[in-house]
Amino acid sequence: MSYEPIFALFWESVKKSIQEGTYAKLTLAKTIGDTELKNIYVRPVLLEDDGYTLSLTARYKTEEIESFHTLDDAYAILFPYMNNPFLTALLFTTENDITFKLNKKRVASIIEQAPTFKNASDVIIEMKEKGII
């Protein structure tokens, strides 16, 4: 069974947390073996025209590469990294921590836990103040 429907459900939580202003951060982590790519961090960035984009920072052993994408494009870029090399995507919000996880048999699950962060990211707070979200 494909894990894409469950990742799509997880991504809906990402969208909802941005729209509701509860988003703190998103990280793809827990690689399979020793890989060049260690993590991918996703954070919102304000644009001059009062819009926003997402910054995707790919952290490798020797460098970091940052790229900017829309919310929908970010999904298309991040999804292929699940299962190769990442097994986990962690969404931190002010309401709860949501983890997308692939087990050894590559069966996907979503786990919700108590929130790690008390405040949304600074950019999300600024977006709320400006009425962008």
PDB file of C-alpha atoms in Angstrom:
ATOM      1  CA  MET A   1       0.000   0.000   0.000  1.00  0.00           C
ATOM      2  CA  SER A   2       1.252   3.455  -0.873  1.00  0.00           C
ATOM      3  CA  TYR A   3       1.907   5.909   1.921  1.00  0.00           C
ATOM      4  CA  GLU A   4       0.983   8.894  -0.279  1.00  0.00           C
ATOM      5  CA  PRO A   5      -2.632   9.236   0.987  1.00  0.00           C
ATOM      6  CA  ILE A   6      -1.390   9.394   4.573  1.00  0.00           C
ATOM      7  CA  PHE A   7       1.339  11.908   3.682  1.00  0.00           C
ATOM      8  CA  ALA A   8      -1.332  13.978   1.878  1.00  0.00           C
ATOM      9  CA  LEU A   9      -3.396  13.914   5.085  1.00  0.00           C
ATOM     10  CA  PHE A  10      -0.313  15.012   7.033  1.00  0.00           C
ATOM     11  CA  TRP A  11       0.237  17.841   4.510  1.00  0.00           C
ATOM     12  CA  GLU A  12      -3.343  19.019   5.113  1.00  0.00           C
ATOM     13  CA  SER A  13      -2.317  19.488   8.756  1.00  0.00           C
ATOM     14  CA  VAL A  14       0.625  21.596   7.562  1.00  0.00           C
ATOM     15  CA  LYS A  15      -1.686  23.780   5.448  1.00  0.00           C
ATOM     16  CA  LYS A  16      -4.229  24.090   8.254  1.00  0.00           C
ATOM     17  CA  SER A  17      -1.573  25.092  10.793  1.00  0.00           C
ATOM     18  CA  ILE A  18      -0.330  27.877   8.498  1.00  0.00           C
ATOM     19  CA  GLN A  19      -3.872  29.096   7.740  1.00  0.00           C
ATOM     20  CA  GLU A  20      -4.814  29.072  11.430  1.00  0.00           C
ATOM     21  CA  GLY A  21      -1.551  30.681  12.526  1.00  0.00           C
ATOM     22  CA  THR A  22      -0.413  27.797  14.756  1.00  0.00           C
ATOM     23  CA  TYR A  23       2.586  26.657  12.633  1.00  0.00           C
ATOM     24  CA  ALA A  24       5.920  26.615  14.481  1.00  0.00           C
ATOM     25  CA  LYS A  25       8.184  24.507  12.228  1.00  0.00           C
ATOM     26  CA  LEU A  26       8.431  21.448   9.980  1.00  0.00           C
ATOM     27  CA  THR A  27      11.395  19.099   9.740  1.00  0.00           C
ATOM     28  CA  LEU A  28      12.068  15.990   7.658  1.00  0.00           C
ATOM     29  CA  ALA A  29      14.414  13.770   9.622  1.00  0.00           C
ATOM     30  CA  LYS A  30      15.519  10.256  10.548  1.00  0.00           C
ATOM     31  CA  THR A  31      17.363   9.093   7.470  1.00  0.00           C
ATOM     32  CA  ILE A  32      17.859   5.525   6.331  1.00  0.00           C
ATOM     33  CA  GLY A  33      21.533   4.788   6.921  1.00  0.00           C
ATOM     34  CA  ASP A  34      24.351   7.318   6.560  1.00  0.00           C
ATOM     35  CA  THR A  35      23.193   9.706   3.838  1.00  0.00           C
ATOM     36  CA  GLU A  36      24.582  12.945   2.430  1.00  0.00           C
ATOM     37  CA  LEU A  37      21.248  14.689   3.088  1.00  0.00           C
ATOM     38  CA  LYS A  38      20.671  14.974   6.843  1.00  0.00           C
ATOM     39  CA  ASN A  39      17.522  17.129   7.255  1.00  0.00           C
ATOM     40  CA  ILE A  40      15.124  19.387   5.425  1.00  0.00           C
ATOM     41  CA  TYR A  41      13.677  22.328   7.324  1.00  0.00           C
ATOM     42  CA  VAL A  42      10.556  24.160   6.139  1.00  0.00           C
ATOM     43  CA  ARG A  43       9.719  27.668   7.289  1.00  0.00           C
ATOM     44  CA  PRO A  44       7.500  30.452   5.978  1.00  0.00           C
ATOM     45  CA  VAL A  45       9.069  33.627   4.594  1.00  0.00           C
ATOM     46  CA  LEU A  46       7.232  36.911   4.072  1.00  0.00           C
ATOM     47  CA  LEU A  47       7.341  38.489   0.623  1.00  0.00           C
ATOM     48  CA  GLU A  48       7.401  42.243  -0.030  1.00  0.00           C
ATOM     49  CA  ASP A  49       3.931  42.131  -1.632  1.00  0.00           C
ATOM     50  CA  ASP A  50       2.347  40.880   1.630  1.00  0.00           C
ATOM     51  CA  GLY A  51       2.314  37.282   0.473  1.00  0.00           C
ATOM     52  CA  TYR A  52       4.457  34.432   1.703  1.00  0.00           C
ATOM     53  CA  THR A  53       6.471  31.540   0.394  1.00  0.00           C
ATOM     54  CA  LEU A  54       8.093  28.536   2.030  1.00  0.00           C
ATOM     55  CA  SER A  55      11.822  28.257   2.500  1.00  0.00           C
ATOM     56  CA  LEU A  56      13.106  24.686   2.161  1.00  0.00           C
ATOM     57  CA  THR A  57      16.583  24.324   3.641  1.00  0.00           C
ATOM     58  CA  ALA A  58      18.249  21.032   2.760  1.00  0.00           C
ATOM     59  CA  ARG A  59      21.088  20.332   5.191  1.00  0.00           C
ATOM     60  CA  TYR A  60      23.793  18.072   3.795  1.00  0.00           C
ATOM     61  CA  LYS A  61      26.974  16.838   5.489  1.00  0.00           C
ATOM     62  CA  THR A  62      29.025  19.656   3.988  1.00  0.00           C
ATOM     63  CA  GLU A  63      26.556  22.376   2.953  1.00  0.00           C
ATOM     64  CA  GLU A  64      23.053  23.810   3.165  1.00  0.00           C
ATOM     65  CA  ILE A  65      20.925  24.640   0.139  1.00  0.00           C
ATOM     66  CA  GLU A  66      17.892  26.913   0.481  1.00  0.00           C
ATOM     67  CA  SER A  67      15.092  27.155  -2.066  1.00  0.00           C
ATOM     68  CA  PHE A  68      11.735  28.932  -2.047  1.00  0.00           C
ATOM     69  CA  HIS A  69       8.398  27.417  -3.075  1.00  0.00           C
ATOM     70  CA  THR A  70       4.633  27.776  -2.814  1.00  0.00           C
ATOM     71  CA  LEU A  71       2.775  25.554  -0.362  1.00  0.00           C
ATOM     72  CA  ASP A  72       1.596  23.207  -3.122  1.00  0.00           C
ATOM     73  CA  ASP A  73       4.997  23.078  -4.830  1.00  0.00           C
ATOM     74  CA  ALA A  74       6.638  22.286  -1.490  1.00  0.00           C
ATOM     75  CA  TYR A  75       4.449  19.187  -1.166  1.00  0.00           C
ATOM     76  CA  ALA A  76       5.550  17.969  -4.603  1.00  0.00           C
ATOM     77  CA  ILE A  77       9.190  18.589  -3.726  1.00  0.00           C
ATOM     78  CA  LEU A  78       9.118  17.033  -0.247  1.00  0.00           C
ATOM     79  CA  PHE A  79       7.030  13.923  -0.943  1.00  0.00           C
ATOM     80  CA  PRO A  80       9.725  12.082  -2.956  1.00  0.00           C
ATOM     81  CA  TYR A  81      12.125  12.459  -0.006  1.00  0.00           C
ATOM     82  CA  MET A  82       9.842  10.385   2.183  1.00  0.00           C
ATOM     83  CA  ASN A  83      11.189   6.828   2.267  1.00  0.00           C
ATOM     84  CA  ASN A  84      14.301   8.014   0.444  1.00  0.00           C
ATOM     85  CA  PRO A  85      16.072   9.008   2.626  1.00  0.00           C
ATOM     86  CA  PHE A  86      13.616  10.202   5.337  1.00  0.00           C
ATOM     87  CA  LEU A  87      11.311   8.104   7.485  1.00  0.00           C
ATOM     88  CA  THR A  88       9.857  10.936   9.552  1.00  0.00           C
ATOM     89  CA  ALA A  89       8.284  14.357   9.013  1.00  0.00           C
ATOM     90  CA  LEU A  90       7.661  16.385  12.174  1.00  0.00           C
ATOM     91  CA  LEU A  91       5.164  19.249  12.202  1.00  0.00           C
ATOM     92  CA  PHE A  92       5.342  21.419  15.300  1.00  0.00           C
ATOM     93  CA  THR A  93       2.322  23.624  15.999  1.00  0.00           C
ATOM     94  CA  THR A  94       1.108  25.475  19.060  1.00  0.00           C
ATOM     95  CA  GLU A  95      -1.791  23.005  19.357  1.00  0.00           C
ATOM     96  CA  ASN A  96       0.095  19.697  18.964  1.00  0.00           C
ATOM     97  CA  ASP A  97       3.082  17.988  17.398  1.00  0.00           C
ATOM     98  CA  ILE A  98       2.116  15.868  14.405  1.00  0.00           C
ATOM     99  CA  THR A  99       4.501  13.186  13.194  1.00  0.00           C
ATOM    100  CA  PHE A 100       4.291  11.379   9.867  1.00  0.00           C
ATOM    101  CA  LYS A 101       6.247   8.157  10.271  1.00  0.00           C
ATOM    102  CA  LEU A 102       7.214   5.228   8.071  1.00  0.00           C
ATOM    103  CA  ASN A 103       8.039   2.017   9.930  1.00  0.00           C
ATOM    104  CA  LYS A 104      10.470  -0.716   8.815  1.00  0.00           C
ATOM    105  CA  LYS A 105       7.805  -2.235   6.574  1.00  0.00           C
ATOM    106  CA  ARG A 106       7.144   1.245   5.115  1.00  0.00           C
ATOM    107  CA  VAL A 107       3.681   1.444   6.591  1.00  0.00           C
ATOM    108  CA  ALA A 108       2.769   5.073   7.279  1.00  0.00           C
ATOM    109  CA  SER A 109       1.158   6.462  10.388  1.00  0.00           C
ATOM    110  CA  ILE A 110       0.375   9.861  11.873  1.00  0.00           C
ATOM    111  CA  ILE A 111       0.983  10.421  15.567  1.00  0.00           C
ATOM    112  CA  GLU A 112      -0.222  13.450  17.519  1.00  0.00           C
ATOM    113  CA  GLN A 113       1.410  14.520  20.776  1.00  0.00           C
ATOM    114  CA  ALA A 114       1.327  17.469  23.139  1.00  0.00           C
ATOM    115  CA  PRO A 115       2.885  20.621  21.644  1.00  0.00           C
ATOM    116  CA  THR A 116       6.594  21.299  22.038  1.00  0.00           C
ATOM    117  CA  PHE A 117       6.242  24.991  21.128  1.00  0.00           C
ATOM    118  CA  LYS A 118       4.070  27.497  22.961  1.00  0.00           C
ATOM    119  CA  ASN A 119       4.300  30.113  20.193  1.00  0.00           C
ATOM    120  CA  ALA A 120       3.933  30.034  16.430  1.00  0.00           C
ATOM    121  CA  SER A 121       6.944  31.003  14.322  1.00  0.00           C
ATOM    122  CA  ASP A 122       7.740  34.732  14.252  1.00  0.00           C
ATOM    123  CA  VAL A 123       6.839  34.912  10.555  1.00  0.00           C
ATOM    124  CA  ILE A 124       3.438  33.297  11.188  1.00  0.00           C
ATOM    125  CA  ILE A 125       2.757  35.810  13.984  1.00  0.00           C
ATOM    126  CA  GLU A 126       3.711  38.666  11.643  1.00  0.00           C
ATOM    127  CA  MET A 127       1.500  37.199   8.890  1.00  0.00           C
ATOM    128  CA  LYS A 128      -1.453  37.170  11.314  1.00  0.00           C
ATOM    129  CA  GLU A 129      -0.776  40.787  12.310  1.00  0.00           C
ATOM    130  CA  LYS A 130      -0.693  41.869   8.651  1.00  0.00           C
ATOM    131  CA  GLY A 131      -3.865  39.916   7.827  1.00  0.00           C
ATOM    132  CA  ILE A 132      -2.121  37.621   5.323  1.00  0.00           C
ATOM    133  CA  ILE A 133      -3.575  34.568   7.033  1.00  0.00           C
TER     134      ILE A 133
END
